[in-house]
GROMACS .gro file of N, CA and C in nm:
model
  456
    1MET      N    1  -0.550   2.392  -4.041
    1MET     CA    2  -0.699   2.407  -3.960
    1MET      C    3  -0.629   2.573  -3.913
    2THR      N    4  -0.769   2.623  -3.891
    2THR     CA    5  -0.751   2.770  -3.837
    2THR      C    6  -0.782   2.764  -3.695
    3GLU      N    7  -0.712   2.861  -3.651
    3GLU     CA    8  -0.707   2.847  -3.518
    3GLU      C    9  -0.920   2.812  -3.462
    4SER      N   10  -1.006   2.944  -3.591
    4SER     CA   11  -1.135   2.904  -3.512
    4SER      C   12  -1.246   2.766  -3.522
    5THR      N   13  -1.157   2.722  -3.592
    5THR     CA   14  -1.201   2.610  -3.650
    5THR      C   15  -1.163   2.434  -3.499
    6LYS      N   16  -1.066   2.494  -3.464
    6LYS     CA   17  -0.988   2.388  -3.398
    6LYS      C   18  -1.102   2.378  -3.257
    7THR      N   19  -1.122   2.295  -3.181
    7THR     CA   20  -1.219   2.246  -3.096
    7THR      C   21  -1.114   2.279  -3.001
    8MET      N   22  -1.153   2.307  -2.842
    8MET     CA   23  -1.085   2.318  -2.704
    8MET      C   24  -1.028   2.259  -2.709
    9ARG      N   25  -1.008   2.092  -2.709
    9ARG     CA   26  -0.906   1.948  -2.711
    9ARG      C   27  -0.845   1.999  -2.817
   10GLU      N   28  -0.807   2.043  -2.888
   10GLU     CA   29  -0.746   2.039  -2.955
   10GLU      C   30  -0.612   2.197  -2.959
   11ARG      N   31  -0.695   2.279  -2.842
   11ARG     CA   32  -0.649   2.424  -2.862
   11ARG      C   33  -0.554   2.401  -2.736
   12MET      N   34  -0.669   2.279  -2.623
   12MET     CA   35  -0.594   2.282  -2.499
   12MET      C   36  -0.397   2.219  -2.508
   13LEU      N   37  -0.475   2.090  -2.614
   13LEU     CA   38  -0.318   2.023  -2.626
   13LEU      C   39  -0.211   2.089  -2.693
   14ALA      N   40  -0.256   2.165  -2.799
   14ALA     CA   41  -0.123   2.268  -2.846
   14ALA      C   42  -0.097   2.399  -2.787
   15GLY      N   43  -0.109   2.445  -2.652
   15GLY     CA   44  -0.091   2.497  -2.569
   15GLY      C   45  -0.130   2.620  -2.622
   16GLU      N   46  -0.286   2.653  -2.692
   16GLU     CA   47  -0.344   2.761  -2.740
   16GLU      C   48  -0.450   2.747  -2.634
   17LEU      N   49  -0.509   2.901  -2.664
   17LEU     CA   50  -0.589   2.923  -2.552
   17LEU      C   51  -0.726   2.828  -2.591
   18TYR      N   52  -0.800   2.814  -2.478
   18TYR     CA   53  -0.943   2.767  -2.498
   18TYR      C   54  -0.990   2.732  -2.349
   19ILE      N   55  -1.143   2.718  -2.356
   19ILE     CA   56  -1.254   2.744  -2.329
   19ILE      C   57  -1.217   2.562  -2.200
   20ALA      N   58  -1.220   2.595  -2.086
   20ALA     CA   59  -1.204   2.475  -2.046
   20ALA      C   60  -1.350   2.453  -1.954
   21ASP      N   61  -1.459   2.495  -2.006
   21ASP     CA   62  -1.552   2.443  -1.984
   21ASP      C   63  -1.623   2.444  -2.036
   22ASP      N   64  -1.547   2.324  -2.194
   22ASP     CA   65  -1.614   2.278  -2.296
   22ASP      C   66  -1.677   2.144  -2.328
   23PRO      N   67  -1.809   2.105  -2.250
   23PRO     CA   68  -1.890   2.005  -2.284
   23PRO      C   69  -1.791   1.906  -2.288
   24VAL      N   70  -1.730   1.865  -2.414
   24VAL     CA   71  -1.667   1.720  -2.420
   24VAL      C   72  -1.541   1.766  -2.369
   25LEU      N   73  -1.464   1.848  -2.302
   25LEU     CA   74  -1.344   1.888  -2.208
   25LEU      C   75  -1.415   1.780  -2.049
   26GLY      N   76  -1.505   1.816  -2.088
   26GLY     CA   77  -1.577   1.834  -1.882
   26GLY      C   78  -1.623   1.643  -1.915
   27GLU      N   79  -1.625   1.629  -2.040
   27GLU     CA   80  -1.679   1.469  -2.055
   27GLU      C   81  -1.577   1.441  -2.045
   28GLU      N   82  -1.457   1.378  -2.048
   28GLU     CA   83  -1.315   1.335  -2.095
   28GLU      C   84  -1.298   1.344  -1.954
   29SER      N   85  -1.315   1.473  -1.838
   29SER     CA   86  -1.268   1.510  -1.720
   29SER      C   87  -1.348   1.432  -1.674
   30ALA      N   88  -1.420   1.359  -1.680
   30ALA     CA   89  -1.546   1.300  -1.601
   30ALA      C   90  -1.493   1.185  -1.571
   31ARG      N   91  -1.447   1.119  -1.727
   31ARG     CA   92  -1.410   1.024  -1.707
   31ARG      C   93  -1.276   0.954  -1.659
   32ALA      N   94  -1.207   1.052  -1.693
   32ALA     CA   95  -1.083   0.966  -1.565
   32ALA      C   96  -1.136   1.013  -1.437
   33GLN      N   97  -1.196   1.147  -1.407
   33GLN     CA   98  -1.266   1.120  -1.249
   33GLN      C   99  -1.305   0.953  -1.190
   34SER      N  100  -1.385   0.899  -1.340
   34SER     CA  101  -1.415   0.833  -1.270
   34SER      C  102  -1.314   0.729  -1.283
   35LEU      N  103  -1.307   0.699  -1.338
   35LEU     CA  104  -1.180   0.589  -1.302
   35LEU      C  105  -1.060   0.605  -1.242
   36SER      N  106  -1.014   0.658  -1.184
   36SER     CA  107  -0.952   0.732  -1.084
   36SER      C  108  -0.985   0.705  -0.961
   37HIS      N  109  -1.116   0.757  -0.932
   37HIS     CA  110  -1.259   0.699  -0.818
   37HIS      C  111  -1.209   0.549  -0.861
   38ARG      N  112  -1.248   0.473  -0.963
   38ARG     CA  113  -1.271   0.333  -0.927
   38ARG      C  114  -1.067   0.309  -0.943
   39TYR      N  115  -1.062   0.318  -0.965
   39TYR     CA  116  -0.840   0.250  -0.955
   39TYR      C  117  -0.778   0.273  -0.789
   40ASN      N  118  -0.915   0.422  -0.721
   40ASN     CA  119  -0.805   0.469  -0.574
   40ASN      C  120  -0.941   0.400  -0.506
   41THR      N  121  -1.044   0.322  -0.457
   41THR     CA  122  -1.104   0.239  -0.443
   41THR      C  123  -1.107   0.086  -0.499
   42MET      N  124  -1.013   0.023  -0.523
   42MET     CA  125  -1.009  -0.121  -0.551
   42MET      C  126  -0.899  -0.143  -0.452
   43ALA      N  127  -0.894  -0.271  -0.470
   43ALA     CA  128  -0.888  -0.348  -0.285
   43ALA      C  129  -0.659  -0.367  -0.364
   44PRO      N  130  -0.597  -0.358  -0.228
   44PRO     CA  131  -0.485  -0.278  -0.351
   44PRO      C  132  -0.359  -0.505  -0.441
   45THR      N  133  -0.487  -0.595  -0.307
   45THR     CA  134  -0.455  -0.683  -0.426
   45THR      C  135  -0.454  -0.767  -0.520
   46ASP      N  136  -0.586  -0.699  -0.574
   46ASP     CA  137  -0.653  -0.673  -0.696
   46ASP      C  138  -0.507  -0.585  -0.827
   47SER      N  139  -0.459  -0.659  -0.828
   47SER     CA  140  -0.326  -0.603  -0.945
   47SER      C  141  -0.365  -0.593  -1.074
   48ALA      N  142  -0.437  -0.718  -1.137
   48ALA     CA  143  -0.534  -0.715  -1.229
   48ALA      C  144  -0.579  -0.638  -1.337
   49GLY      N  145  -0.648  -0.643  -1.197
   49GLY     CA  146  -0.793  -0.542  -1.224
   49GLY      C  147  -0.735  -0.352  -1.266
   50ARG      N  148  -0.646  -0.333  -1.154
   50ARG     CA  149  -0.583  -0.238  -1.103
   50ARG      C  150  -0.468  -0.202  -1.152
   51ARG      N  151  -0.394  -0.296  -1.275
   51ARG     CA  152  -0.382  -0.273  -1.420
   51ARG      C  153  -0.459  -0.248  -1.520
   52ALA      N  154  -0.575  -0.310  -1.522
   52ALA     CA  155  -0.695  -0.279  -1.629
   52ALA      C  156  -0.712  -0.145  -1.616
   53VAL      N  157  -0.734  -0.093  -1.559
   53VAL     CA  158  -0.743   0.064  -1.538
   53VAL      C  159  -0.749   0.120  -1.551
   54MET      N  160  -0.553   0.158  -1.544
   54MET     CA  161  -0.473   0.236  -1.520
   54MET      C  162  -0.404   0.242  -1.725
   55GLU      N  163  -0.493   0.097  -1.776
   55GLU     CA  164  -0.424   0.096  -1.930
   55GLU      C  165  -0.569   0.166  -1.991
   56GLU      N  166  -0.650   0.173  -1.903
   56GLU     CA  167  -0.808   0.225  -1.939
   56GLU      C  168  -0.818   0.390  -1.959
   57LEU      N  169  -0.710   0.373  -1.865
   57LEU     CA  170  -0.723   0.537  -1.798
   57LEU      C  171  -0.606   0.642  -1.897
   58LEU      N  172  -0.452   0.571  -1.905
   58LEU     CA  173  -0.371   0.695  -1.934
   58LEU      C  174  -0.314   0.606  -2.066
   59GLY      N  175  -0.267   0.706  -2.157
   59GLY     CA  176  -0.223   0.707  -2.225
   59GLY      C  177  -0.128   0.624  -2.299
   60ALA      N  178  -0.033   0.523  -2.186
   60ALA     CA  179   0.029   0.402  -2.228
   60ALA      C  180   0.125   0.413  -2.068
   61PHE      N  181   0.105   0.257  -2.028
   61PHE     CA  182   0.132   0.230  -1.873
   61PHE      C  183   0.227   0.133  -1.861
   62GLY      N  184   0.346   0.112  -1.828
   62GLY     CA  185   0.446   0.056  -1.886
   62GLY      C  186   0.444  -0.092  -1.792
   63GLU      N  187   0.563  -0.198  -1.827
   63GLU     CA  188   0.504  -0.246  -1.850
   63GLU      C  189   0.603  -0.282  -1.645
   64ASP      N  190   0.529  -0.330  -1.536
   64ASP     CA  191   0.580  -0.354  -1.392
   64ASP      C  192   0.575  -0.210  -1.320
   65SER      N  193   0.458  -0.142  -1.351
   65SER     CA  194   0.473   0.040  -1.285
   65SER      C  195   0.336   0.002  -1.195
   66GLU      N  196   0.363   0.048  -1.115
   66GLU     CA  197   0.270   0.119  -1.018
   66GLU      C  198   0.303   0.195  -0.986
   67VAL      N  199   0.145   0.262  -0.959
   67VAL     CA  200   0.065   0.416  -0.922
   67VAL      C  201   0.045   0.368  -0.804
   68ARG      N  202   0.065   0.417  -0.645
   68ARG     CA  203   0.004   0.410  -0.511
   68ARG      C  204  -0.120   0.483  -0.477
   69PRO      N  205  -0.276   0.478  -0.490
   69PRO     CA  206  -0.367   0.462  -0.450
   69PRO      C  207  -0.334   0.602  -0.322
   70PRO      N  208  -0.415   0.709  -0.322
   70PRO     CA  209  -0.476   0.858  -0.433
   70PRO      C  210  -0.403   0.858  -0.507
   71PHE      N  211  -0.439   0.853  -0.647
   71PHE     CA  212  -0.390   0.967  -0.750
   71PHE      C  213  -0.440   1.032  -0.846
   72HIS      N  214  -0.460   1.151  -0.911
   72HIS     CA  215  -0.515   1.240  -0.895
   72HIS      C  216  -0.490   1.280  -1.112
   73TYR      N  217  -0.626   1.238  -1.246
   73TYR     CA  218  -0.518   1.299  -1.307
   73TYR      C  219  -0.670   1.401  -1.345
   74ASP      N  220  -0.623   1.512  -1.470
   74ASP     CA  221  -0.706   1.547  -1.534
   74ASP      C  222  -0.816   1.581  -1.601
   75TYR      N  223  -0.732   1.451  -1.751
   75TYR     CA  224  -0.750   1.349  -1.837
   75TYR      C  225  -0.758   1.200  -1.877
   76GLY      N  226  -0.581   1.207  -1.745
   76GLY     CA  227  -0.533   1.021  -1.834
   76GLY      C  228  -0.502   1.015  -1.962
   77TYR      N  229  -0.571   1.041  -2.108
   77TYR     CA  230  -0.440   0.978  -2.219
   77TYR      C  231  -0.353   1.030  -2.252
   78ASN      N  232  -0.378   1.215  -2.126
   78ASN     CA  233  -0.240   1.278  -2.168
   78ASN      C  234  -0.154   1.207  -2.121
   79THR      N  235  -0.137   1.129  -2.040
   79THR     CA  236  -0.026   1.075  -1.942
   79THR      C  237   0.048   0.962  -1.940
   80THR      N  238   0.217   0.956  -2.046
   80THR     CA  239   0.173   0.831  -1.990
   80THR      C  240   0.365   0.781  -1.857
   81ILE      N  241   0.326   0.637  -1.903
   81ILE     CA  242   0.421   0.607  -1.762
   81ILE      C  243   0.515   0.476  -1.869
   82GLY      N  244   0.626   0.461  -1.778
   82GLY     CA  245   0.727   0.351  -1.839
   82GLY      C  246   0.738   0.253  -1.778
   83ALA      N  247   0.831   0.126  -1.841
   83ALA     CA  248   0.812   0.063  -1.747
   83ALA      C  249   0.921   0.071  -1.632
   84ARG      N  250   0.895  -0.005  -1.511
   84ARG     CA  251   0.945  -0.035  -1.395
   84ARG      C  252   0.960   0.124  -1.358
   85THR      N  253   0.877   0.166  -1.326
   85THR     CA  254   0.815   0.324  -1.303
   85THR      C  255   0.676   0.299  -1.140
   86PHE      N  256   0.793   0.383  -1.047
   86PHE     CA  257   0.663   0.388  -0.913
   86PHE      C  258   0.651   0.466  -0.838
   87ALA      N  259   0.547   0.538  -0.901
   87ALA     CA  260   0.487   0.622  -0.803
   87ALA      C  261   0.443   0.600  -0.666
   88ASN      N  262   0.497   0.669  -0.546
   88ASN     CA  263   0.371   0.694  -0.403
   88ASN      C  264   0.237   0.784  -0.402
   89TRP      N  265   0.206   0.757  -0.296
   89TRP     CA  266   0.067   0.751  -0.227
   89TRP      C  267   0.072   0.947  -0.277
   90ASN      N  268  -0.067   0.966  -0.352
   90ASN     CA  269  -0.096   1.097  -0.376
   90ASN      C  270  -0.016   1.173  -0.500
   91LEU      N  271  -0.030   1.082  -0.577
   91LEU     CA  272   0.067   1.158  -0.769
   91LEU      C  273  -0.025   1.220  -0.792
   92THR      N  274  -0.079   1.393  -0.830
   92THR     CA  275  -0.129   1.444  -0.907
   92THR      C  276  -0.013   1.470  -1.010
   93SER      N  277  -0.070   1.484  -1.165
   93SER     CA  278  -0.110   1.519  -1.289
   93SER      C  279  -0.220   1.607  -1.375
   94LEU      N  280  -0.170   1.706  -1.350
   94LEU     CA  281  -0.221   1.836  -1.413
   94LEU      C  282  -0.227   1.793  -1.582
   95ASP      N  283  -0.287   1.690  -1.635
   95ASP     CA  284  -0.235   1.644  -1.812
   95ASP      C  285  -0.283   1.752  -1.941
   96VAL      N  286  -0.305   1.885  -1.856
   96VAL     CA  287  -0.393   1.971  -2.001
   96VAL      C  288  -0.297   1.972  -2.090
   97ALA      N  289  -0.176   1.915  -2.014
   97ALA     CA  290  -0.037   1.940  -2.192
   97ALA      C  291  -0.029   1.737  -2.094
   98ARG      N  292   0.124   1.701  -2.259
   98ARG     CA  293   0.145   1.622  -2.219
   98ARG      C  294   0.244   1.566  -2.083
   99VAL      N  295   0.239   1.435  -2.012
   99VAL     CA  296   0.274   1.440  -1.938
   99VAL      C  297   0.334   1.332  -1.922
  100THR      N  298   0.561   1.301  -1.992
  100THR     CA  299   0.543   1.180  -1.998
  100THR      C  300   0.673   1.158  -1.842
  101ILE      N  301   0.635   1.023  -1.800
  101ILE     CA  302   0.723   0.944  -1.688
  101ILE      C  303   0.793   0.890  -1.756
  102GLY      N  304   0.891   0.954  -1.727
  102GLY     CA  305   0.964   0.764  -1.820
  102GLY      C  306   1.005   0.661  -1.764
  103ASP      N  307   1.103   0.539  -1.830
  103ASP     CA  308   1.119   0.397  -1.771
  103ASP      C  309   1.234   0.439  -1.613
  104ASP      N  310   1.198   0.341  -1.496
  104ASP     CA  311   1.277   0.338  -1.419
  104ASP      C  312   1.241   0.449  -1.326
  105VAL      N  313   1.126   0.501  -1.350
  105VAL     CA  314   1.122   0.676  -1.209
  105VAL      C  315   1.071   0.607  -1.127
  106GLN      N  316   1.157   0.631  -0.971
  106GLN     CA  317   1.088   0.611  -0.792
  106GLN      C  318   1.042   0.773  -0.860
  107ILE      N  319   0.866   0.822  -0.786
  107ILE     CA  320   0.821   0.918  -0.752
  107ILE      C  321   0.840   0.901  -0.588
  108GLY      N  322   0.834   0.985  -0.531
  108GLY     CA  323   0.774   0.995  -0.394
  108GLY      C  324   0.692   1.043  -0.342
  109PRO      N  325   0.556   1.044  -0.240
  109PRO     CA  326   0.450   1.111  -0.221
  109PRO      C  327   0.403   1.165  -0.307
  110ASN      N  328   0.266   1.282  -0.252
  110ASN     CA  329   0.256   1.393  -0.269
  110ASN      C  330   0.303   1.507  -0.381
  111VAL      N  331   0.322   1.408  -0.484
  111VAL     CA  332   0.411   1.443  -0.599
  111VAL      C  333   0.296   1.523  -0.730
  112GLN      N  334   0.337   1.629  -0.728
  112GLN     CA  335   0.257   1.721  -0.873
  112GLN      C  336   0.302   1.739  -0.955
  113LEU      N  337   0.206   1.722  -1.123
  113LEU     CA  338   0.318   1.756  -1.164
  113LEU      C  339   0.222   1.786  -1.276
  114PRO      N  340   0.253   1.929  -1.250
  114PRO     CA  341   0.127   2.049  -1.358
  114PRO      C  342   0.221   2.155  -1.453
  115PRO      N  343   0.157   2.132  -1.552
  115PRO     CA  344   0.176   2.244  -1.672
  115PRO      C  345   0.323   2.317  -1.713
  116ARG      N  346   0.382   2.364  -1.706
  116ARG     CA  347   0.502   2.463  -1.720
  116ARG      C  348   0.460   2.580  -1.681
  117ARG      N  349   0.291   2.586  -1.744
  117ARG     CA  350   0.281   2.727  -1.695
  117ARG      C  351   0.124   2.744  -1.715
  118ILE      N  352   0.040   2.834  -1.699
  118ILE     CA  353  -0.108   2.837  -1.610
  118ILE      C  354  -0.100   2.983  -1.675
  119ARG      N  355  -0.179   2.978  -1.793
  119ARG     CA  356  -0.245   3.140  -1.804
  119ARG      C  357  -0.374   3.165  -1.724
  120SER      N  358  -0.443   3.268  -1.757
  120SER     CA  359  -0.601   3.252  -1.773
  120SER      C  360  -0.636   3.443  -1.815
  121THR      N  361  -0.653   3.434  -1.877
  121THR     CA  362  -0.717   3.556  -1.954
  121THR      C  363  -0.852   3.607  -1.961
  122PRO      N  364  -0.909   3.711  -1.930
  122PRO     CA  365  -1.041   3.726  -1.954
  122PRO      C  366  -1.069   3.724  -2.106
  123ILE      N  367  -1.169   3.703  -2.129
  123ILE     CA  368  -1.238   3.677  -2.298
  123ILE      C  369  -1.304   3.815  -2.330
  124SER      N  370  -1.348   3.866  -2.216
  124SER     CA  371  -1.313   4.071  -2.263
  124SER      C  372  -1.307   4.059  -2.119
  125GLY      N  373  -1.323   4.241  -2.140
  125GLY     CA  374  -1.282   4.281  -2.087
  125GLY      C  375  -1.388   4.333  -1.929
  126ALA      N  376  -1.375   4.283  -1.809
  126ALA     CA  377  -1.502   4.276  -1.687
  126ALA      C  378  -1.507   4.452  -1.657
  127THR      N  379  -1.619   4.493  -1.692
  127THR     CA  380  -1.665   4.644  -1.703
  127THR      C  381  -1.646   4.665  -1.544
  128SER      N  382  -1.684   4.641  -1.455
  128SER     CA  383  -1.816   4.625  -1.362
  128SER      C  384  -1.682   4.615  -1.245
  129GLY      N  385  -1.579   4.556  -1.276
  129GLY     CA  386  -1.462   4.575  -1.184
  129GLY      C  387  -1.466   4.445  -1.114
  130ARG      N  388  -1.557   4.367  -1.151
  130ARG     CA  389  -1.539   4.212  -1.093
  130ARG      C  390  -1.485   4.125  -1.203
  131PRO      N  391  -1.412   4.038  -1.138
  131PRO     CA  392  -1.380   3.928  -1.262
  131PRO      C  393  -1.507   3.870  -1.361
  132PRO      N  394  -1.523   3.784  -1.440
  132PRO     CA  395  -1.565   3.759  -1.561
  132PRO      C  396  -1.598   3.606  -1.499
  133SER      N  397  -1.779   3.557  -1.503
  133SER     CA  398  -1.777   3.442  -1.447
  133SER      C  399  -1.676   3.329  -1.507
  134ARG      N  400  -1.676   3.203  -1.506
  134ARG     CA  401  -1.607   3.062  -1.495
  134ARG      C  402  -1.580   3.059  -1.659
  135SER      N  403  -1.685   3.070  -1.739
  135SER     CA  404  -1.702   3.083  -1.831
  135SER      C  405  -1.678   3.146  -1.935
  136ARG      N  406  -1.620   3.280  -1.877
  136ARG     CA  407  -1.569   3.377  -1.956
  136ARG      C  408  -1.447   3.405  -1.939
  137TRP      N  409  -1.321   3.329  -1.907
  137TRP     CA  410  -1.184   3.291  -1.892
  137TRP      C  411  -1.163   3.173  -1.914
  138ARG      N  412  -1.044   3.220  -2.081
  138ARG     CA  413  -0.985   3.115  -2.146
  138ARG      C  414  -0.871   3.082  -2.030
  139THR      N  415  -0.800   2.940  -2.089
  139THR     CA  416  -0.716   2.911  -2.004
  139THR      C  417  -0.585   2.824  -2.061
  140THR      N  418  -0.449   2.845  -2.075
  140THR     CA  419  -0.347   2.771  -2.162
  140THR      C  420  -0.233   2.729  -2.055
  141CYS      N  421  -0.265   2.611  -2.136
  141CYS     CA  422  -0.134   2.548  -1.962
  141CYS      C  423  -0.016   2.463  -2.101
  142GLY      N  424   0.105   2.442  -2.027
  142GLY     CA  425   0.202   2.415  -2.125
  142GLY      C  426   0.257   2.461  -2.110
  143SER      N  427   0.338   2.398  -2.174
  143SER     CA  428   0.527   2.487  -2.179
  143SER      C  429   0.519   2.469  -2.394
  144ALA      N  430   0.569   2.581  -2.435
  144ALA     CA  431   0.626   2.659  -2.535
  144ALA      C  432   0.596   2.453  -2.615
  145ALA      N  433   0.683   2.332  -2.568
  145ALA     CA  434   0.678   2.281  -2.659
  145ALA      C  435   0.532   2.178  -2.590
  146GLY      N  436   0.465   2.198  -2.492
  146GLY     CA  437   0.302   2.119  -2.502
  146GLY      C  438   0.359   2.012  -2.404
  147SER      N  439   0.405   2.107  -2.338
  147SER     CA  440   0.441   1.902  -2.243
  147SER      C  441   0.518   1.949  -2.165
  148SER      N  442   0.526   1.826  -2.015
  148SER     CA  443   0.605   1.844  -1.868
  148SER      C  444   0.620   1.691  -1.926
  149SER      N  445   0.771   1.648  -1.827
  149SER     CA  446   0.873   1.528  -1.846
  149SER      C  447   0.906   1.480  -1.714
  150ALA      N  448   0.885   1.385  -1.669
  150ALA     CA  449   1.027   1.325  -1.548
  150ALA      C  450   1.054   1.215  -1.625
  151ARG      N  451   1.202   1.211  -1.613
  151ARG     CA  452   1.274   1.067  -1.678
  151ARG      C  453   1.394   1.056  -1.544
  152ALA      N  454   1.369   0.955  -1.542
  152ALA     CA  455   1.516   0.908  -1.440
  152ALA      C  456   1.706   0.931  -1.441
   0.00000   0.00000   0.00000
């Protein structure tokens, strides 16, 4: 597949330049925000409901794992959490690249998991001395391998 025929999602996941406000990526981000909001406002005693939301949102959610709300994901499907993992309040996973959290990981409060690099490049040079509008920027996120990870 040539670069010109790749979708913005395919480019994002490959760690290539992509347009962040692509309509498909926007829908996927809105889905993640909706599921995150649902989880973040659920009763703490509803463990079955909370697990169901995490299984719908994330790429994988391990057995006996817990993420305390609130948490935030860009897309959710690009984050996996292993078994017996605990994440304290206010986890932020900027999962424009693969984020893998292994088994038996303990994550403290207010932790952010960003991709290794974020680069924004104007699609065409700004001639007025002002930066292009938001839709005129391409964003690349991810490591050379296109992932970040946390392991015990």
